[in-house]
Amino acid sequence: MGKIVNCTERLCNVSGDWSDWTPWSGCSTSCGGGNQHRFRFCNKPPVSGNGLPCIGPEEEDAPCNIQQCPRDGHWGTWSPWTDCSRSCGEGVRTRSRLCDSPPPQGGGDFCEGLSTGTEWCSLRHCPATDCSLVEGSVYERCGPPCPRSCDDISRCVWRCEPGCYCTNGLVLNVNGTSCVEKADCPCLDMRARRRYSPGTVLPRGDGCNNCSCVKGEFVCSNQPCPVDGGWCLWSPWTPCSKTCGAETASRYRSCSCPQPLHNGTMCEGAQQLYGDIGLQIIRERCPVLSFCPVDGSWSPWTAWSSCDGCIGVSVRARRCGSPPPRFGGRQCGGEAEQSRLCQDNSTVCADCSGDQIFLPCGRSCPRSCDDLSPDVLCLDDEVLYPDSDSSLNCRPSCGCPADLLLLNGSCVSWNECHCKSRGTSVNSSWSLYPGAEDWVYTEAGESVKIDCDNCTCVNGLLECVPHSACQFNGGWSIWSAWSRCSQPCGGGSQHRLRECNSPNPQNGGTGCPGSPGQRRECNNSPCAGWSPWTEWSSCSKSCGAGFEFRNRSCDSDLQESCTGNAQDTRSCNGSCDAWLVWSKWSSWSPCSVSCGGGEQVRNRSCLNPLCQGFPVQSKTCQTQVCLEVGCPSDRLYRECVSSEGCPYSCAHLSGLVDCFSEGCEEGCHCPINMYLHNGSCVKECPCVLTEEILQLFQNHSVDSSVSLTILMDNSAEVQEEIPSGTTLHHDCSNCSCRNAQLLCSFSACVLDGQFSDWSPWTPCSRSCGGIGHMMRSRDCSKPAPTNGGRDCVGPRIDFKFCPTAECEVSIPTGEPVTGLPDSDGFSPWSSWTRCSRNCTDTEFRSTKSRTRFCQNHHNCTGETFQERPCNLPQCTNETECSGRNCTRDCSWNMWSEWSECSRWCGVGQQHRLRTYNWPHSGGQWCEGILTGNLEIRFCNIKACKVNGGWSNWSPWSTCDRSCGGGKSLRMRSCTDPPPKNGGRRCSGERFEVEICNVQPCGTDGCPVGLVHMDCANKCPRACLDFQSGIVCSNAGMCEAGCRCPRGYLEQDGVCVAPWQCQCTDAFGQAWAPGSMQHIDCNNCTCTEGRIICSNNSCPTYECSWSQWSMWSSCSVSCATGVRSRFRTSTSGSSDRKCQQEQLQTKPCDQGPCPLLCVHDNQEMQLGESWFVGECKQCLCTPEGIYCQPLDCKVDGGWTPWSPWSDCPVTCGQGSQTRTRACINPPPRNNGSVCEGLSAQTQNCSIPPCPGHRCVWSEWSSCSQTCGIGYRSRNCSEAQQELKELEACYTQPCPAHCEMGGWSEWSDCSCISPVQHRYRIALPGKLCKGQVVDSRLCNQTECEDGHCGSPFEYQACKPACGGHCSDLGYSPECHVTGQDCVAGCYCPKGLLEQDNRCVTLAECNCHHLYQSGDRTSPLSMHVRPGDSILIGCQTCVCTDGRFQCINQSCKGVNMFYLSFFQMTVPGACGVCGVRAASPVVVAFALENELFPIYRTL
């Protein structure tokens, strides 16, 4: 027969998972916002082996009772009194107050009393009134009660006052001059000091009620106003109490400041509702660094191994893995293996091997080298006493001789034993899966480094020397030998000790885990006469050194054989993990009695939630007998029995109070086995029902949300104290009271789930434009399945469709966007053509047109051609009047007929024209001449009716259920086209459904009540298939599935007869069977699931209108005009106000009108004419500038011959010349050129020269290719060089101009933030063009503070005009896109010149001229008052500009010299006399200046 021995039990690695949440705790507050908590535990399953702990928080909190706490309102202070209601006589004045100090909240009471106060006032006596002048009044010394006047109706304090009083129920008017009906009285507002006429309606301050002036007083509506919700302040964050593990902190705010009332809007962003109060909750994880430490715990011991007689020991083991230490948790304390001598000796060893010898009673510890290991405990089962007979307990075995230990089957000396230690990685509990079996063996005498220790294996133990700088945790020494057994029989005890010195804790290291001592029982064989020992009592101290005891009794027949004590006491150590969290004990209270046995009490306070132990201790006192009365009636005077003293009261037995014993003295005590309770001695102590027990009952309740009710055996409700012998019951849990101890069994009842009621249908998911859905839900919560109960079977969510109306399409009515092309893809409009005629007529109109074309193959929409009538004078055959009496004003002619309307419906346009007669001889122009020729009006202002048409059907939607019968939907819309302006709506339904997926869900077949049919999807299947606005279609193929039997329809999961069907209208609302409603002017009835209505035509009483048309274009093209839009009635109502179209207008600003006629940058007046050149005359007309060509050809003509020139030589042969020019007049406008020569030459006879003769060079070419120039020739003689100069003219210059090159840019500086450059026309090129170019400098360094005096920094100044050099070019000096430039400028009234600020009169003038072959101009500056000849003009420099006077040029050969001096800085001589300046000689030819520089 085989036998399996030494089986290994290993724990499976199971990761923990959370249990269900406990019920929510009670709220911390009753109002104003509190917190409630719930918990869960990592025990489903618990962590086992190397499994991971649960991830996530073990506690959750939520806000509760967030409603505001009730607070009564209190009045604020009174406002000041108003002025008296009358300026004379007796009036009233009022004051008011608000219930706002504080206002009521949370259902608190409103302030009691009046919010307004009234009192009588009188400023002065009114002058006496003759009551006969006030019709209907009489004089009374003390008139009737209020009201006397209109002002008294709303506020009146009656006083006896003489004066006029109205009769017949009338009252005096405001002025007291007549008697009027109350209905004619105005209403007086004392606060505003205003009166309002009868019938005036004013809004109340609450924003939703109105007050009407009726019979002299305000009558106000008092409907509750909607109050929109407002968020309260965020609550404080819940505290983060943990230092490790997962935890969340939360805060919330509620929508109750104020709470929305009377259909007020909920706060935006509400996440959930608490009752009807919206909440926002923010949860954040607390900053936790790691998992919480997990201390290691031992697995159960394995069974003792079978014994081998040759080895002589039996072994059992356990693992530190239930759970293993992780995340910094402590290692298990104690040994992992135990060995003991054989107990069964099932095998007899025939031969002891390895130097072992046979031992009749085995070997005592240690037996092997392994027994020296720190994780192995060697047990000696029996300690032999010399005087006891223990031979029966011997177990023979093999073993090593004394002083030798077994190692690998051989006996070795202690110094040959190897040492066993854990590897470095094993000692760490931060590993996720710490090992438990990785041991390191070190041979005898070898050294090994472990953490910070240098260790050497000596006698089977590692002797370690720590590094001084390392931190060391404490380690235990080996156990000492067991002490002698305390008893020779009947059970005694032994103990042994160890010290935390291997090593000692160092540099902040932790102490040794576990206990420094061990105790075990010994000599358990019963002694003669004694009964067995009782179980040990609990330790007398919950923390620190205490004691525990046990008792035995001696058989009365064997008294003499009983030796020893009847009570055994031993020390014990309670856990002091929480010792330091208690305060010190208070002093003992005085004894409760002076004699007869009393009690003293002392207390301490818990300073930390982790307190363990008792806050109260009690002890007996004053047990001596009272001299006169003896012991109390229920006490006995007796001696104390053994071990008496604690416990002595029921409070000790129930665990509420700790018992303190100082021994027991003879005196008054309760009888034996009785306890003190409420001053009396009782045999059975009652039990106390604690909060922990109540919470356990609550946790195991069927419905934890219901208040707890616990019943006793007699069905009475439980009280605070439970009599002994009573059993408590609640659901499936019970507790029995046995002498102050509650023995409880908590079990959760198995409960099958049941569905809650359906929730109300949600609103339709869409408000317009399609079909939405409505939803309702239920959950398995009445009750929820618990403790293995069955879950509810059936759908938890139900849907139904809700058709909606078409969405209104809003047509934009704003102004059209300007600045964009009329239609995408078009080119810009061309310019308007010239008018087709020079005059016009209403029948044969003169027109102008413009065109555009579609670019790049765009799909353009819009017109490509536009034609407009011209605003020209009436065509006539009359001859124009001439002479002095021909003055005639402009006049308008008759309007033409209106044109046909451009549209037959909608909004069209008509226009008509008229012409005007031209004014003559300075006559006045017609009023409105620019636009008065055309008049436009709107026509056919009625909306075009459009009948609606259906769009195509959409595809069928996916079935909304996968089984059990769902629906698929398709839809169409009445949008092709949509009905507009009273057009007919589409006939038929928008939505169509078909039944789908009727097969049963699961394998159990059809639900109860439904049957299987071959065509289960045929309409109707359910009452809901008759819903208004949706048609159920049988278009699909038949499907087999479940439905109600024939003649029945499904409703809410139940089959009903058709007459029991609810009806569902188009809005998804349910009607009860047979119910009726009046809709518009028809009566509707719910009959067999269908809503059937009468078909009456409802009269239209209210107006309905078409949509507004688009805004028309502006009535003017410039300046301010109007835009218009219209709408017309579409209701068909006969009401007159519904028959008229409605018009709206608004102004439109088209910007300033451009100048009608502009010539040379000047506006020309209407009718003014001017010439452009010599060949065109232009006229300013209402159509703009109109020009016509003129016949202006001019033939050229010769000037007279000039005189013959002087003979160029004084001797020898010479020649003379005379010239003429074709400039009298010059040919122009295609005129003919002069015929003939322009120069003649003749010889001049002079006597021959004696000696050398001067020979002239040839004439140079003319300096100009066109126009007037000059030529020269030279002659060299011995003493001098001669030069001859004459004018020349080759041909006229062409009309086109040619500009010279640009000059260099001027310098940039903060004073000159704009650069300029200049150019002029080339000599002989008469033309106009841009002569100044400007650009902006880089001004990054020109900031405020960088300007030298007297310059000032200006952030925005015009680009030109701040410098003297700008004055001559003001119209042309500008910087494109820059209206202003930042820089350094002269103060107001001064200009910059040469880096100085000067007045306008000190400014030089700037003149440009061409010199030589240069294309760019030269510049000169002329001082104020100096003159210069420019062409045929003498120009004087004044205020920075040239003022010129025309002069006639005498002829082309005349020279004009203009001398002026220019100041040259630094040109002064030694004597202070100004040095000579260059003189400019200006050679004037035909209005052109040719400067020549010479030094005089």
Short mmCIF file of C-alpha atoms in Angstrom, two decimals, residues 370-489:
data_model
loop_
_atom_site.label_atom_id
_atom_site.label_comp_id
_atom_site.label_asym_id
_atom_site.label_seq_id
_atom_site.Cartn_x
_atom_site.Cartn_y
_atom_site.Cartn_z
CA ASP A 370 19.50 23.96 9.91
CA ASP A 371 18.08 24.33 13.45
CA LEU A 372 20.46 27.27 13.88
CA SER A 373 18.80 29.13 10.98
CA PRO A 374 16.77 32.22 11.99
CA ASP A 375 13.66 30.91 10.20
CA VAL A 376 13.67 27.47 11.87
CA LEU A 377 12.41 26.65 15.34
CA CYS A 378 13.51 23.40 16.92
CA LEU A 379 11.01 22.10 19.48
CA ASP A 380 11.74 19.91 22.47
CA ASP A 381 8.47 18.17 23.20
CA GLU A 382 9.33 17.02 26.74
CA VAL A 383 11.64 18.31 29.45
CA LEU A 384 12.49 15.58 31.88
CA TYR A 385 12.27 16.25 35.59
CA PRO A 386 14.45 14.15 37.80
CA ASP A 387 11.50 13.42 40.03
CA SER A 388 9.00 12.56 37.32
CA ASP A 389 8.47 9.43 35.42
CA SER A 390 8.44 10.37 31.78
CA SER A 391 9.77 7.23 30.18
CA LEU A 392 6.50 6.82 28.37
CA ASN A 393 7.20 10.04 26.47
CA CYS A 394 10.56 8.95 25.04
CA ARG A 395 10.86 8.51 21.29
CA PRO A 396 13.98 6.61 20.16
CA SER A 397 15.76 7.94 17.08
CA CYS A 398 19.10 8.39 15.46
CA GLY A 399 21.05 11.51 16.28
CA CYS A 400 24.48 13.02 16.41
CA PRO A 401 26.49 12.73 19.57
CA ALA A 402 26.63 15.72 21.88
CA ASP A 403 28.38 18.83 20.53
CA LEU A 404 27.83 17.64 16.94
CA LEU A 405 25.10 18.63 14.54
CA LEU A 406 23.70 16.93 11.46
CA LEU A 407 24.66 18.47 8.10
CA ASN A 408 23.81 16.80 4.81
CA GLY A 409 23.54 13.39 6.51
CA SER A 410 26.84 13.65 8.44
CA CYS A 411 27.63 14.78 11.95
CA VAL A 412 29.84 17.82 12.03
CA SER A 413 31.05 20.22 14.69
CA TRP A 414 29.28 23.55 15.14
CA ASN A 415 32.12 25.44 13.47
CA GLU A 416 31.55 23.43 10.26
CA CYS A 417 27.88 24.41 9.91
CA HIS A 418 26.94 26.61 7.01
CA CYS A 419 24.85 29.76 7.53
CA LYS A 420 21.50 30.52 5.99
CA SER A 421 20.28 34.04 5.14
CA ARG A 422 17.85 35.76 2.81
CA GLY A 423 19.02 37.40 -0.39
CA THR A 424 19.00 41.20 -0.57
CA SER A 425 16.01 41.33 -2.91
CA VAL A 426 13.98 39.07 -0.68
CA ASN A 427 14.32 41.35 2.33
CA SER A 428 12.62 44.19 0.49
CA SER A 429 8.87 44.36 0.74
CA TRP A 430 8.65 46.96 -2.03
CA SER A 431 8.74 44.25 -4.68
CA LEU A 432 5.39 43.59 -6.29
CA TYR A 433 5.84 39.84 -5.91
CA PRO A 434 8.42 39.34 -3.12
CA GLY A 435 9.85 35.84 -3.01
CA ALA A 436 9.82 33.75 0.13
CA GLU A 437 12.14 30.89 -0.71
CA ASP A 438 15.27 32.51 -2.11
CA TRP A 439 17.75 31.63 0.61
CA VAL A 440 21.51 32.19 0.40
CA TYR A 441 23.87 29.67 2.02
CA THR A 442 27.31 30.76 3.22
CA GLU A 443 29.91 28.11 4.00
CA ALA A 444 31.62 28.07 7.38
CA GLY A 445 34.31 30.72 7.69
CA GLU A 446 33.27 32.53 4.50
CA SER A 447 32.28 36.18 4.45
CA VAL A 448 29.41 37.77 2.57
CA LYS A 449 28.14 41.35 2.25
CA ILE A 450 24.46 41.73 3.03
CA ASP A 451 23.06 45.23 2.59
CA CYS A 452 25.37 47.35 4.75
CA ASP A 453 26.82 44.47 6.76
CA ASN A 454 30.07 42.52 6.37
CA CYS A 455 29.11 39.09 7.69
CA THR A 456 31.14 35.96 8.49
CA CYS A 457 29.67 32.49 8.99
CA VAL A 458 30.69 31.31 12.50
CA ASN A 459 29.15 28.24 14.21
CA GLY A 460 26.16 28.21 11.85
CA LEU A 461 25.33 31.87 12.46
CA LEU A 462 26.31 34.98 10.53
CA GLU A 463 28.28 37.40 12.66
CA CYS A 464 27.92 40.78 11.01
CA VAL A 465 29.78 44.03 11.48
CA PRO A 466 27.74 46.99 10.20
CA HIS A 467 29.14 49.94 8.39
CA SER A 468 29.00 52.99 10.62
CA ALA A 469 27.30 55.14 7.96
CA CYS A 470 24.56 52.64 7.09
CA GLN A 471 21.07 52.55 8.42
CA PHE A 472 20.23 49.21 10.02
CA ASN A 473 17.01 47.70 11.13
CA GLY A 474 17.17 45.68 14.28
CA GLY A 475 17.58 41.88 14.18
CA TRP A 476 16.82 39.21 16.77
CA SER A 477 19.44 37.14 18.54
CA ILE A 478 18.97 33.39 18.82
CA TRP A 479 16.43 32.12 21.32
CA SER A 480 17.60 31.31 24.83
CA ALA A 481 17.02 27.84 26.32
CA TRP A 482 13.53 27.04 27.60
CA SER A 483 13.01 27.65 31.28
CA ARG A 484 11.96 24.89 33.69
CA CYS A 485 8.30 23.95 33.54
CA SER A 486 6.31 25.84 36.11
CA GLN A 487 4.26 22.77 37.15
CA PRO A 488 5.21 19.10 37.54
CA CYS A 489 1.73 18.05 36.38
#
